[in-house]
Coordinates of C-alpha atoms in Angstrom, one line a residue:
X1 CA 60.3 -21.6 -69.9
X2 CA 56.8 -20.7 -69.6
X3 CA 54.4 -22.9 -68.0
X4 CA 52.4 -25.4 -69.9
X5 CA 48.6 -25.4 -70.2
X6 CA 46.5 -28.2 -70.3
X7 CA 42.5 -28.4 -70.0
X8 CA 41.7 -30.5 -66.8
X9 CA 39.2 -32.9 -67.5
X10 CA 37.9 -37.1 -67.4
X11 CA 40.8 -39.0 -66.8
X12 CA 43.0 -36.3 -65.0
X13 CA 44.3 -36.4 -61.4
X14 CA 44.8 -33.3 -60.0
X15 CA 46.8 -32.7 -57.1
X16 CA 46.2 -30.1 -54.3
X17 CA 49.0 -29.8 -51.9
X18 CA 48.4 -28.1 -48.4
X19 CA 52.0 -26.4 -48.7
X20 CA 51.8 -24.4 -45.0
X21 CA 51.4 -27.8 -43.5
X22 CA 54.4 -29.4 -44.7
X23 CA 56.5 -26.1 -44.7
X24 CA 55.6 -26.5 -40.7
X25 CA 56.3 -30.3 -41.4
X26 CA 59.6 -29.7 -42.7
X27 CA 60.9 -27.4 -40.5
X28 CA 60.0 -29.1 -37.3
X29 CA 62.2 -32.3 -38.8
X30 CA 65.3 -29.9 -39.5
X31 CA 65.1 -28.6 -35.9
X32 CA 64.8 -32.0 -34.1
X33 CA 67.4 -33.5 -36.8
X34 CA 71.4 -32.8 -37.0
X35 CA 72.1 -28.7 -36.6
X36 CA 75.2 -29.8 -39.0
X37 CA 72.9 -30.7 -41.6
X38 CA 70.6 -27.8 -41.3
X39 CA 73.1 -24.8 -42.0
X40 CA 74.3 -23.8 -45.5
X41 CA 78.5 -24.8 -45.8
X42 CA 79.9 -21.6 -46.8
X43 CA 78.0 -18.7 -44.4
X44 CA 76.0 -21.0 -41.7
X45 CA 73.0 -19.6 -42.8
X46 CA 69.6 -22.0 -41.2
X47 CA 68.5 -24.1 -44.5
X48 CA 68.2 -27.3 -43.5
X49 CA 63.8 -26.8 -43.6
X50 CA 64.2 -25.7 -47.0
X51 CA 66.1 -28.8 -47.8
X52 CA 63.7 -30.8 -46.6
X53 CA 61.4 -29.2 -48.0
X54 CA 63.1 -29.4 -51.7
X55 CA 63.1 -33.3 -51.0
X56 CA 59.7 -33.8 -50.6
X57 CA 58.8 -31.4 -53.7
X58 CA 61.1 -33.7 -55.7
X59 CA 59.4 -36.6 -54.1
X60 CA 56.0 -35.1 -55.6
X61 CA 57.4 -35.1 -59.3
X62 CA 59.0 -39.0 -58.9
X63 CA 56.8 -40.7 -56.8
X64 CA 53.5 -38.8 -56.8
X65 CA 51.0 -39.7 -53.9
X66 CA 50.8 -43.3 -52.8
X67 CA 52.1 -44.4 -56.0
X68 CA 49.6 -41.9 -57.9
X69 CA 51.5 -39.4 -60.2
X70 CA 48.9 -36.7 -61.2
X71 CA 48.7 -35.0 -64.0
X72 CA 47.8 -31.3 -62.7
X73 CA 49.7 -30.7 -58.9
X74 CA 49.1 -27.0 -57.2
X75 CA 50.8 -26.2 -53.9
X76 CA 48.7 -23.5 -51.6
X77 CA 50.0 -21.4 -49.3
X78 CA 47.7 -19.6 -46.0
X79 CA 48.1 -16.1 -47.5
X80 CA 48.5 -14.6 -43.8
X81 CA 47.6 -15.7 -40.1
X82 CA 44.7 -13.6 -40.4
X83 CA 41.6 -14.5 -42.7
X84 CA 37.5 -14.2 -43.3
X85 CA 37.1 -15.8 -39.9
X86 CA 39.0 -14.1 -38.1
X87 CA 36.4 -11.3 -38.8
X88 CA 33.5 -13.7 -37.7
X89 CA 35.5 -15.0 -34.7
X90 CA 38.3 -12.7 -33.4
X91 CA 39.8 -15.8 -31.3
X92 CA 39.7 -18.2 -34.5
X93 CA 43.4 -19.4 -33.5
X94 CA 44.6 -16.5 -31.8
X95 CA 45.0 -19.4 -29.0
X96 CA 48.5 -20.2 -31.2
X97 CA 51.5 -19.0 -30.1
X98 CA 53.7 -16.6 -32.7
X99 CA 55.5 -18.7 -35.0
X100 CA 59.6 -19.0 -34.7
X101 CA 61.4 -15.8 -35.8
X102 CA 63.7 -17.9 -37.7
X103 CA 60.3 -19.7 -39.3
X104 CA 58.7 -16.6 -40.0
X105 CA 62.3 -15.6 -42.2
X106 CA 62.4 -18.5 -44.0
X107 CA 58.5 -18.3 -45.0
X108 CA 59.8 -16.6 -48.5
X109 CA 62.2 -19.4 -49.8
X110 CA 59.7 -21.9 -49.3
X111 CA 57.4 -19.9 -52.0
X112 CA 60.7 -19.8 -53.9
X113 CA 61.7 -23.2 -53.8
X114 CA 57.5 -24.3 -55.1
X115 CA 58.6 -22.1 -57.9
X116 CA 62.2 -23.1 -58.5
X117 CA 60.6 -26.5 -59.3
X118 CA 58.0 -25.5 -61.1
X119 CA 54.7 -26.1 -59.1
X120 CA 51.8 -23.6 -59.2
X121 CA 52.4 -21.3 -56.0
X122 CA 49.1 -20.8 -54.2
X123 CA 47.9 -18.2 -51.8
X124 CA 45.2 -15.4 -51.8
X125 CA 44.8 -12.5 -49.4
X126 CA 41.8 -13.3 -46.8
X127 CA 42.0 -16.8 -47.2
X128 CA 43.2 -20.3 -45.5
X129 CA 45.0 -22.5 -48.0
X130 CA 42.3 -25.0 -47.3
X131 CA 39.9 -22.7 -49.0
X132 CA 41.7 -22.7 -51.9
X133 CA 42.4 -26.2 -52.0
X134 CA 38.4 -26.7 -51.3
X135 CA 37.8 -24.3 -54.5
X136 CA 40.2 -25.9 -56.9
X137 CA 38.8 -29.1 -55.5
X138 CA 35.0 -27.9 -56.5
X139 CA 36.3 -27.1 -60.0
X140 CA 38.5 -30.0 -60.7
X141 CA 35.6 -32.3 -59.9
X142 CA 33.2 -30.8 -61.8
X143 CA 34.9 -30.9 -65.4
X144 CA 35.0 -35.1 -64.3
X145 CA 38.6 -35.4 -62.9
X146 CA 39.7 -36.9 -60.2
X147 CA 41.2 -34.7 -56.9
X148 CA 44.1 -35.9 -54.7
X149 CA 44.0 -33.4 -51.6
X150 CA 47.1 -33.7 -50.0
X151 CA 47.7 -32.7 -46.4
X152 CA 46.7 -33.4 -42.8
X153 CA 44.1 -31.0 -41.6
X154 CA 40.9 -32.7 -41.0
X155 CA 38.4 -30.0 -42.8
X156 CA 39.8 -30.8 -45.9
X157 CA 37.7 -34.4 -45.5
X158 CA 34.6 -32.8 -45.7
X159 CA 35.2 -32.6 -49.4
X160 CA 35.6 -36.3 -49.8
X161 CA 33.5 -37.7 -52.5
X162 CA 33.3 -40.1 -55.8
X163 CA 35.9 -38.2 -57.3
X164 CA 37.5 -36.5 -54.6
X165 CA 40.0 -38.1 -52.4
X166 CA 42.9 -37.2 -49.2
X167 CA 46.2 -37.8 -48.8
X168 CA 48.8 -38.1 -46.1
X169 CA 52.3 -39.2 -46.2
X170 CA 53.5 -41.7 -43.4
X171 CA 54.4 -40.0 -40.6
X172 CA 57.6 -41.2 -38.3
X173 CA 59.2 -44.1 -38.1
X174 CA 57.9 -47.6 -37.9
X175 CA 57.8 -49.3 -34.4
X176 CA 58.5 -46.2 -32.8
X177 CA 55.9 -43.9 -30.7
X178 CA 54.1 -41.4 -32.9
X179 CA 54.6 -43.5 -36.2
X180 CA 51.5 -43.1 -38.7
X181 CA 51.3 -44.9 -42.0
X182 CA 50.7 -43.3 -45.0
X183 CA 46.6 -42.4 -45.3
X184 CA 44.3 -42.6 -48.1
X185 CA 40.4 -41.2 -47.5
X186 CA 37.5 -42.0 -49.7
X187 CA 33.9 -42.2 -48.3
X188 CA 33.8 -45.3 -46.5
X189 CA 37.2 -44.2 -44.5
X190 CA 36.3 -41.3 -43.6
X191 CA 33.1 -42.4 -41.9
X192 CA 35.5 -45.5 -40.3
X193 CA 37.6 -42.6 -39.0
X194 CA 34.7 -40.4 -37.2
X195 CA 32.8 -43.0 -36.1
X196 CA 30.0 -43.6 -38.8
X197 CA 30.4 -39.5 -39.9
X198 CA 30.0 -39.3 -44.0
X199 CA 31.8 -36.3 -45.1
X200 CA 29.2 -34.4 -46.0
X201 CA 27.8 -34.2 -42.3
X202 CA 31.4 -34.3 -40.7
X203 CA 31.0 -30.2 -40.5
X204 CA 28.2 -30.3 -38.4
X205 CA 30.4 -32.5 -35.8
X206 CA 33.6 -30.7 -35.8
X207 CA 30.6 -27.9 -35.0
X208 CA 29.6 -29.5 -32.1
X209 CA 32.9 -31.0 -30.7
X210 CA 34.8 -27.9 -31.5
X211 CA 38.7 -27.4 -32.2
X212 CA 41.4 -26.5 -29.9
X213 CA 44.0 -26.3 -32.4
X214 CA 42.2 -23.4 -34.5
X215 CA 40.0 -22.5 -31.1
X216 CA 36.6 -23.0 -32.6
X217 CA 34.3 -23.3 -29.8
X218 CA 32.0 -25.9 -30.1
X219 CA 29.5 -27.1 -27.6
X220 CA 31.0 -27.9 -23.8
X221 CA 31.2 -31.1 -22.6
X222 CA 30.8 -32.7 -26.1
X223 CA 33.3 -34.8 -27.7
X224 CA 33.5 -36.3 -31.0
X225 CA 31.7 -39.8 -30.2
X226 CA 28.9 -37.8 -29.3
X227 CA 28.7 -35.0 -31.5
X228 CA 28.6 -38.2 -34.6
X229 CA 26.1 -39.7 -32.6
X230 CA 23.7 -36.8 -32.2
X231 CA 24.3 -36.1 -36.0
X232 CA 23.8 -39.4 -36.5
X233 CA 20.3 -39.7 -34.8
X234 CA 18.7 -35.9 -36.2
X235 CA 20.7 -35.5 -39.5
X236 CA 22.6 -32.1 -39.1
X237 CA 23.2 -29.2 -36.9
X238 CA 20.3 -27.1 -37.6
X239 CA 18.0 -30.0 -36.9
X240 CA 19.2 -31.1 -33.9
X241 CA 19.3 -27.2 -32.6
X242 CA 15.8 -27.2 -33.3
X243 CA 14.8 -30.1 -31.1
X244 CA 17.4 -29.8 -28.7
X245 CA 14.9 -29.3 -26.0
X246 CA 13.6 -33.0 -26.7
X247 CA 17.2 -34.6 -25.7
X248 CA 16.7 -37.1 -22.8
X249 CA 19.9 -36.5 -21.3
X250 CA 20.2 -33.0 -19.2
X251 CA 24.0 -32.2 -19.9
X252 CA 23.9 -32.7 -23.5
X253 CA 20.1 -30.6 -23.8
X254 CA 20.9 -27.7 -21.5
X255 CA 24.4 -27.6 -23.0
X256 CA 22.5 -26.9 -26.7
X257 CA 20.5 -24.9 -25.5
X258 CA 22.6 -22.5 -23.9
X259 CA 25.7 -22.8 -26.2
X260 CA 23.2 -22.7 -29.9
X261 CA 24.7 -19.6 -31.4
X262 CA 28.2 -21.0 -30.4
X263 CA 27.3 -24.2 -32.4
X264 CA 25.8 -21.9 -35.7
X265 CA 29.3 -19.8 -35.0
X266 CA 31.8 -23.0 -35.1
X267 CA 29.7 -24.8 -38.0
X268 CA 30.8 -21.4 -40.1
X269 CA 34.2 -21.4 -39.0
X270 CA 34.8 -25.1 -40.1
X271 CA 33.3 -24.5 -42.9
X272 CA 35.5 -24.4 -46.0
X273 CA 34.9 -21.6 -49.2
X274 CA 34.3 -23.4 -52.4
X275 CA 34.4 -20.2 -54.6
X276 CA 37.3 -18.7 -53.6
X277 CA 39.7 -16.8 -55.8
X278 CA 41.7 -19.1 -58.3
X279 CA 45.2 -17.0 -58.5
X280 CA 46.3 -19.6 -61.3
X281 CA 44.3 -21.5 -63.7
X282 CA 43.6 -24.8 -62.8
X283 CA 44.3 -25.4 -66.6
X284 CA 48.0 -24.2 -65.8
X285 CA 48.3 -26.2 -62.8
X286 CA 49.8 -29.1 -65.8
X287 CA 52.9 -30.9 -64.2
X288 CA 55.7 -31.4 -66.3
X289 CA 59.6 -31.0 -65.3
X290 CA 60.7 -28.0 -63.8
X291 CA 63.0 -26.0 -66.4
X292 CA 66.6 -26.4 -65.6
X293 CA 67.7 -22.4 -65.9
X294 CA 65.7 -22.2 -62.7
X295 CA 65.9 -24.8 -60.6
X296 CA 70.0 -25.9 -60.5
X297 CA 70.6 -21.8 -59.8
X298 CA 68.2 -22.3 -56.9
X299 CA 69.5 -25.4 -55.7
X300 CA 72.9 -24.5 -56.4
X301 CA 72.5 -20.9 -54.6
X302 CA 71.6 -22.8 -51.7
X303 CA 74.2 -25.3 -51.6
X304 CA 71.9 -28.8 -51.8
X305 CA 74.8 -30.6 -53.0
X306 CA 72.9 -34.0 -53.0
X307 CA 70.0 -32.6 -54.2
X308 CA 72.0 -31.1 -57.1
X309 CA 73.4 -34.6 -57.7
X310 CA 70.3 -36.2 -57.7
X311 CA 69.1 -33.8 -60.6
X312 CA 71.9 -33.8 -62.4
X313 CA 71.4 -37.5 -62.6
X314 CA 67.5 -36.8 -63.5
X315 CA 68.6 -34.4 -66.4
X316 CA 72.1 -36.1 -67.2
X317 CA 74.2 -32.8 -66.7
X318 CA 76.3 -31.3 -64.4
X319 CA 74.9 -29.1 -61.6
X320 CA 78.1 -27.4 -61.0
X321 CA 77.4 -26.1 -65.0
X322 CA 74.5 -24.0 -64.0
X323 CA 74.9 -20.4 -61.9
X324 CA 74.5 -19.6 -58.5
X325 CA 71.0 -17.9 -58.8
X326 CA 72.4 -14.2 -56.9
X327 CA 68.9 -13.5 -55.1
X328 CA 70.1 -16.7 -52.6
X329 CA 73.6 -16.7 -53.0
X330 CA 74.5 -14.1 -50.2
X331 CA 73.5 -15.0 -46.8
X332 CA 70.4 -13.5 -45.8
X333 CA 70.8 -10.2 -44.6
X334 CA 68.6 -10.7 -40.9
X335 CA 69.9 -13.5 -40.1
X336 CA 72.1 -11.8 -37.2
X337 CA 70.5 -9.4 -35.1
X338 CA 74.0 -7.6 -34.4
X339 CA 73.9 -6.7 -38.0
X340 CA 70.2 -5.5 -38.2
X341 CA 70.4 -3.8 -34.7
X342 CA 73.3 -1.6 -36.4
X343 CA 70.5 -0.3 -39.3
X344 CA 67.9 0.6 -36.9
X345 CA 66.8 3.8 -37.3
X346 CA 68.6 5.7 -34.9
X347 CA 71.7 3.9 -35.6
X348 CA 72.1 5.5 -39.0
X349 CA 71.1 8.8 -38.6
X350 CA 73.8 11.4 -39.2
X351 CA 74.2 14.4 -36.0
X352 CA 72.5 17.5 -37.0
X353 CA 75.3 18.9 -39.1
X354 CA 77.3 16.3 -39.8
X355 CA 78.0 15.6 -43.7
X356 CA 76.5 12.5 -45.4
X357 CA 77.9 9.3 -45.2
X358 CA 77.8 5.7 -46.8
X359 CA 78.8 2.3 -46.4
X360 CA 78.9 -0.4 -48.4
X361 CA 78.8 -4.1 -47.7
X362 CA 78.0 -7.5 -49.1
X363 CA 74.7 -7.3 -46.8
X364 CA 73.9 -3.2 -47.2
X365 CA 74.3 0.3 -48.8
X366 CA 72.9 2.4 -46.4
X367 CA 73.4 6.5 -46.7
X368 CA 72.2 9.4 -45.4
X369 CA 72.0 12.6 -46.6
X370 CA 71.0 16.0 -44.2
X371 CA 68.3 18.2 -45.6
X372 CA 71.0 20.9 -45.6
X373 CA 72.1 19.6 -48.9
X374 CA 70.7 22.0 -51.3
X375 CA 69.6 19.1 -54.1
X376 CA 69.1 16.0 -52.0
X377 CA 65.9 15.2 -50.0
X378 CA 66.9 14.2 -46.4
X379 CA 66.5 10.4 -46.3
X380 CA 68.3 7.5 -45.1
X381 CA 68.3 5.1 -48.3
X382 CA 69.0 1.3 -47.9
X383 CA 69.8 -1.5 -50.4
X384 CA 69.7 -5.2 -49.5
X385 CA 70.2 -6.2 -53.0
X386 CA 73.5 -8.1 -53.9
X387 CA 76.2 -5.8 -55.0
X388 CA 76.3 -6.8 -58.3
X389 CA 72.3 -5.9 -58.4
X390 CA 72.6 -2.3 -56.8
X391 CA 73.4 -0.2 -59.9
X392 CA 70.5 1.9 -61.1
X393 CA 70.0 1.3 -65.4
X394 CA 70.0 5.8 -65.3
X395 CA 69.6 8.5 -63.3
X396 CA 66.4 9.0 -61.2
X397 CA 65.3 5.6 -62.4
X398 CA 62.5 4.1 -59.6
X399 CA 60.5 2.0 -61.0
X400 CA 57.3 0.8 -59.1
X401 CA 57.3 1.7 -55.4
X402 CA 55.1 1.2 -52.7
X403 CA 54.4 4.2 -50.2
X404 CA 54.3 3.4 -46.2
X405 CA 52.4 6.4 -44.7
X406 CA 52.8 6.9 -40.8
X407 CA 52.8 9.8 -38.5
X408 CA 56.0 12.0 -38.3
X409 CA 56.4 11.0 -34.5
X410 CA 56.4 6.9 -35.8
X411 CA 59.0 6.7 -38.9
X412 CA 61.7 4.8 -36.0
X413 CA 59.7 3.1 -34.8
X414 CA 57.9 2.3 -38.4
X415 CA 61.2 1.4 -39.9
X416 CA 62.6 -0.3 -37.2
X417 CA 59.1 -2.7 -37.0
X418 CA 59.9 -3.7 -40.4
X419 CA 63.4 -4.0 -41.2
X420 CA 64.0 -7.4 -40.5
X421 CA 61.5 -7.7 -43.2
X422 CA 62.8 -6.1 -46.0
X423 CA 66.3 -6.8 -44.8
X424 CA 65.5 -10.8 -45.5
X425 CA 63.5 -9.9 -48.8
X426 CA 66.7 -7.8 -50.0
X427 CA 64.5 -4.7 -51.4
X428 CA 65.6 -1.1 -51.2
X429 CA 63.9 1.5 -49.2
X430 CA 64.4 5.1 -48.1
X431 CA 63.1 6.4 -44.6
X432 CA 62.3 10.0 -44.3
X433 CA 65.2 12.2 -41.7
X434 CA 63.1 13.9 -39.0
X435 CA 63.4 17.5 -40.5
X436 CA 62.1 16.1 -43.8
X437 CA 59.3 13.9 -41.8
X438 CA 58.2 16.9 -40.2
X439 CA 57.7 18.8 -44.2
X440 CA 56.0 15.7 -45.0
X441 CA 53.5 15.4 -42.1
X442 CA 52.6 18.8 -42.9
X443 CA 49.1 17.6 -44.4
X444 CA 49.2 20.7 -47.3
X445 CA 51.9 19.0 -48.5
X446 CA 51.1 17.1 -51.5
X447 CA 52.8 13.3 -50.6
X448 CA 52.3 13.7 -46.6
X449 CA 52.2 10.5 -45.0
X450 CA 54.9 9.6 -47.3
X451 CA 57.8 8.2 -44.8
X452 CA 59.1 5.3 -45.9
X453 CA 59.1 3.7 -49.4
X454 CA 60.1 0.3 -50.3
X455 CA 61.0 0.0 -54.1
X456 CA 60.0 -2.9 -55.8
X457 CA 61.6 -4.9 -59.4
X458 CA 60.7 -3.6 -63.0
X459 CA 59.1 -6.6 -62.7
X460 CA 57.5 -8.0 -59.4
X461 CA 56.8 -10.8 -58.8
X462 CA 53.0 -10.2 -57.4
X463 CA 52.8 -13.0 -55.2
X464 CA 56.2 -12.4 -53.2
X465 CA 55.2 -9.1 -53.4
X466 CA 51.7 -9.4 -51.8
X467 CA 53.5 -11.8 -49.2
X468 CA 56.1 -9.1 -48.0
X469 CA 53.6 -6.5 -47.3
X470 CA 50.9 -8.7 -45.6
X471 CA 54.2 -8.9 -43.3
X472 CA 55.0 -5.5 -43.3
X473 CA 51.5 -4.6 -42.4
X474 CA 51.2 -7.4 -39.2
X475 CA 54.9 -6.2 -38.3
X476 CA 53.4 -2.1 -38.2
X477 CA 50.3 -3.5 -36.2
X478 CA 52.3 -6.1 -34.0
X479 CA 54.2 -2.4 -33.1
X480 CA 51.4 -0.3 -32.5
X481 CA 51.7 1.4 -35.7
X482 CA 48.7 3.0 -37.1
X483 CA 48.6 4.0 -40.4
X484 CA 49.1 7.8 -41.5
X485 CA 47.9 10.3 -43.8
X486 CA 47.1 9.1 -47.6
X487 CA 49.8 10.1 -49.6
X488 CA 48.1 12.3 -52.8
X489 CA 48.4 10.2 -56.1
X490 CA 48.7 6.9 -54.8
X491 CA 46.7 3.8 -56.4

C-alpha cells in the first residue's frame, strides 16, 4: 500500500512528533516496569520498549493529541549523537553518558515499528530531530495550517505562535512524586512558564542561563529568573551584550562582559534550523490507517499478543491470519555476547593450512576460505539473514554493497568494532584473511582499502541504511579506527 498524498493547507493539523524523546520515554518505563513483561515469550529476547512504544503509536492514530486527531502526523528521529553543533561546540552534550548497549540495539526496531504503522519516519544526517521538526513546522505554517509539536524538549517552544502549538503527554501517575499533567503551549503559556519570556525571545534566555542537559554554556551565575528579566528590560541578547557595561549590579555586568562570546556561542546552539532537509514531503506526511500486510507481520513477529488483539478488533480480522514478518521473527542475532564473542575475528579464522569450513545456524553462516584455494578470494563471509533469506537468486549475484576501507594491520579490530552492528541489522559481510588484506593494502592494487564489505538488499531501504552506517562509522571511531585507502571505483 503506498502512502497517500494530500496537500497540507487551511484547516489541517499537522502533527510533529519528537520520536527520540519517547523512544528514551518508552524504554525507561520497560526497564523500571515488570522484566516478565519486557521479554519476547518464545526466545527472551528485550522487547518490552518497543511494546510500549507500539502502544503509544497506536494511541497517536485513536486518540490524537489532547483529544486533537491531525490530519498530517510525522515522527523524527536525531539522525546520530553527533550534529552541526557539535562542529560549532565540540562539548555540545558530550557531558551525556553513552546510551545502554541494549538501547543502542534496539534503536532500529523503533524506526521499524514508525513504519510498520505507517507514520512518516524522520531523520537526516547532521541534524537534531528538533530541527526537523522546526522545518516542517516553518512549512506547515506557512501554507495556513495549524502545527501540533509533540514532545518535551523546551527549544521546540521557541516556535510557538498563532498557528503553531506544543504538546506533552501526562507524565506519571497522579498523586504520586514526579506526576505532570498533560501540557498544551500557545503564546500566553509559554510566557506563564518562563516568567513573562514570549517565544520568540525565549532563545536569547536559554542563551544566557545555559543548559546542562545538552551542556550549552551560558553565562555563570545566571539563572532563568534572571536571564527573562534582563531580556525583559533590553529586548534580546545582542542588545543587552552591547550595554552590558551599563548593568548596576557587578556579578551580572562583569559576568557579561567576560563570558560575551560564550553567550553569542549558546544563543546558536539553542537555536533551531528552519530550513533543514525535508526527507518526506510534508504533503505525504497524510494519516490514514496503517496497511494491514505490514503491520500484523510486525506485530505478530514480535509477539504483541494484546496489541495484535486490539487490531484485530480495529480491522475485524484475526491477527493469527497474517505472517510472522521473517526480518523479526528470529531472535536478534547480538543479543548474547557468548554468541557474538564466538564471530570475532580471530575466532573464525581457519590455521594457515587448514581447509575451509562452515557453519550454519539459525543466527549465522559464517565460512572461511584460505587464499590457497585456487578460485576463491580469502575472506571470511558472514550472513545474519534468516535461513530461509540466505539463498543467492544466481551465481555471483551481489547486488549493492558498501566498501569499508581500513588499513591491513586494523581489519580485527575493524570487524570486531562493528559486528554487534551488523549482527543486530542481519546483513551479510565478508572480511578480508590477512594474506588477502596484505594484496589489498598493496596501494597499486586497484580496490586497496577494500577490507570489509557489508552487502546491502536489491532494494534498501535508504533510511535504515543511512542509520546502520552512521553506527558503523561511530563504532570504527569509538575504536580508534581511521579510515584507509579509497577503494578505486567507489561512488
Amino acid at each position: 500500500m503506498e502512502r497517500e498524498n494530500a496537500p497540507v493547507g487551511p484547516g489541517d493539523v499537522v502533527a510533529l512528533v519528537d520520536g527520540s524523546f519517547f523512544m528514551h520515554r518508552t524504554y525507561h518505563l520497560a526497564a523500571s516496569g515488570d522484566p516478565a513483561r519486557n521479554l519476547r515469550p518464545s526466545d527472551g529476547f528485550p522487547n518490552g520498549a518497543i511494546r510500549k512504544f507500539c502502544e503509544r503509536l497506536l494511541g497517536f492514530l485513536e486518540a490524537g493529541f489532547g483529544g486533537t486527531r491531525p490530519s498530517h502526523l510525522g515522527i523524527f528521529f536525531d539522525h546520530s549523537r553527533r550534529s552541526h553543533r557539535s562542529e560549532l561546540f565540540p562539548g555540545y552534550k558530550a557531558n551525556r553518558p553513552e546510551p545502554p548497549a541494549d538501547l543502542e540495539a534496539l534503536k532500529p526496531l523503533f524506526r521499524d515499528a514508525v513504519r510498520a504503522f505507517g507514520y512518516g519516519c524522520i531523520e537526516a544526517e547532521n541534524y537534531e530531530a528538533d530541527d526537523l521538526i522546526a522545518t516542517y513546522a516553518t512549512a506547515a505554517s506557512a501554507r495556513g495550517a495549524h502545527v501540533l509539536m509533540v514532545g518535551s524538549d523546551k527549544d521546540l517552544l521557541q516556535l510557538v505562535g498563532p498557528t503553531v502549538f506544543a504538546f506533552d503527554f501526562e507524565y506519571g501517575v497522579p498523586g504520586r512524586s514526579g506526576y505532570r499533567p498533560a501540557r498544551l503551549f500557545d503564546a500566553a503559556a509559554v510566557a506563564a512558564a518562563w516568567e513573562g519570556t514570549p517565544p520568540e525571545r525565549l532563545g536569547d534566555v536559554l542563551a544566557l542561563m545555559g543548559d546542562q542537559t545538552d551542556n550549552v554554556p551560558g553565562v555563570p551565575g545566571i539563572g532563568m529568573k534572571t536571564a527573562a528579566k534582563l531580556v525583559a528590560e533590553y529586548g534580546d541578547l545582542e542588545t543587552l551584550l552591547a550595554n552590558a557595561d551599563a548593568i548596576k549590579q557587578p556579578g551580572r555586568r562583569d559576568a557579561l562582559l567576560a563570558h560575551a562570546e560564550t553567550a553569542r556561542l549558546s544563543r546558536r546552539l539553542v537555536e533551531l534550523e528552519r530550513n533543514a532537509p525535508m526527507p518526506v514531503p510534508l504533503d505525504d506526511l497524510l494519516l490514514g490507517w496503517p496497511d494491514p500486510d505490514v503491520l500484523f507481520p510486525f506485530v505478530n513477529a514480535m509477539e504483541f499478543s494484546w496489541l495484535g488483539r486490539k487490531l484485530g478488533q480495529l480491522y475485524q480480522v484475526e491477527a493469527s491470519s497474517y505472517p510472522s514478518d521473517p526480518r523479526f521473527a528470529a531472535p536478534v542475532a547480538g543479543s548474547g555476547a557468548a554468541g557474538l564473542q564466538a564471530l570475532r575475528y580471530d575466532a573464525v579464522l581457519p590455521a594457515e593450512g587448514a581447509p575451509p569450513f562452515a557453519s550454519d545456524t539459525a543466527h549465522c553462516a559464517v565460512s572461511a576460505m584460505p587464499l590457497s584455494m585456487a578460485h576463491i578470494d580469502g575472506w571470511l563471509r558472514f550472513d545474519f539473514r534468516s535461513p530461509d533469506l540466505r539463498a543467492e537468486p544466481g551465481q555471483g549475484h551481489e547486488g549493492w554493497k558498501i566498501h569499508v576501507s581500513v588499513d591491513p594491520g586494523r581489519v580485527a579490530a575493524a570487524w570486531d568494532a562493528i559486528l554487534p552492528i551488523v549482527a543486530e541489522a542481519r546483513l551479510q559481510a565478508k572480511v578480508a584473511g590477512p594474506a588477502l588484506a596484505g594484496r589489498l593494502g598493496d596501494s597499486s592494487h586497484r580496490q586497496a582499502g577494500k577490507m570489509l564489505v557489508l552487502y546491502a538488499e536489491t532494494a534498501p531501504d535508504v533510511g535504515r541504511w543511512r542509520a546502520v552506517l552512521t553506527r558503523v562509522e561511530e563504532a570504527l571511531d569509538k575504536a580508534g579506527v581511521t579510515p584507509g585507502p579509497r577503494v578505486a571505483g567507489d561512488r
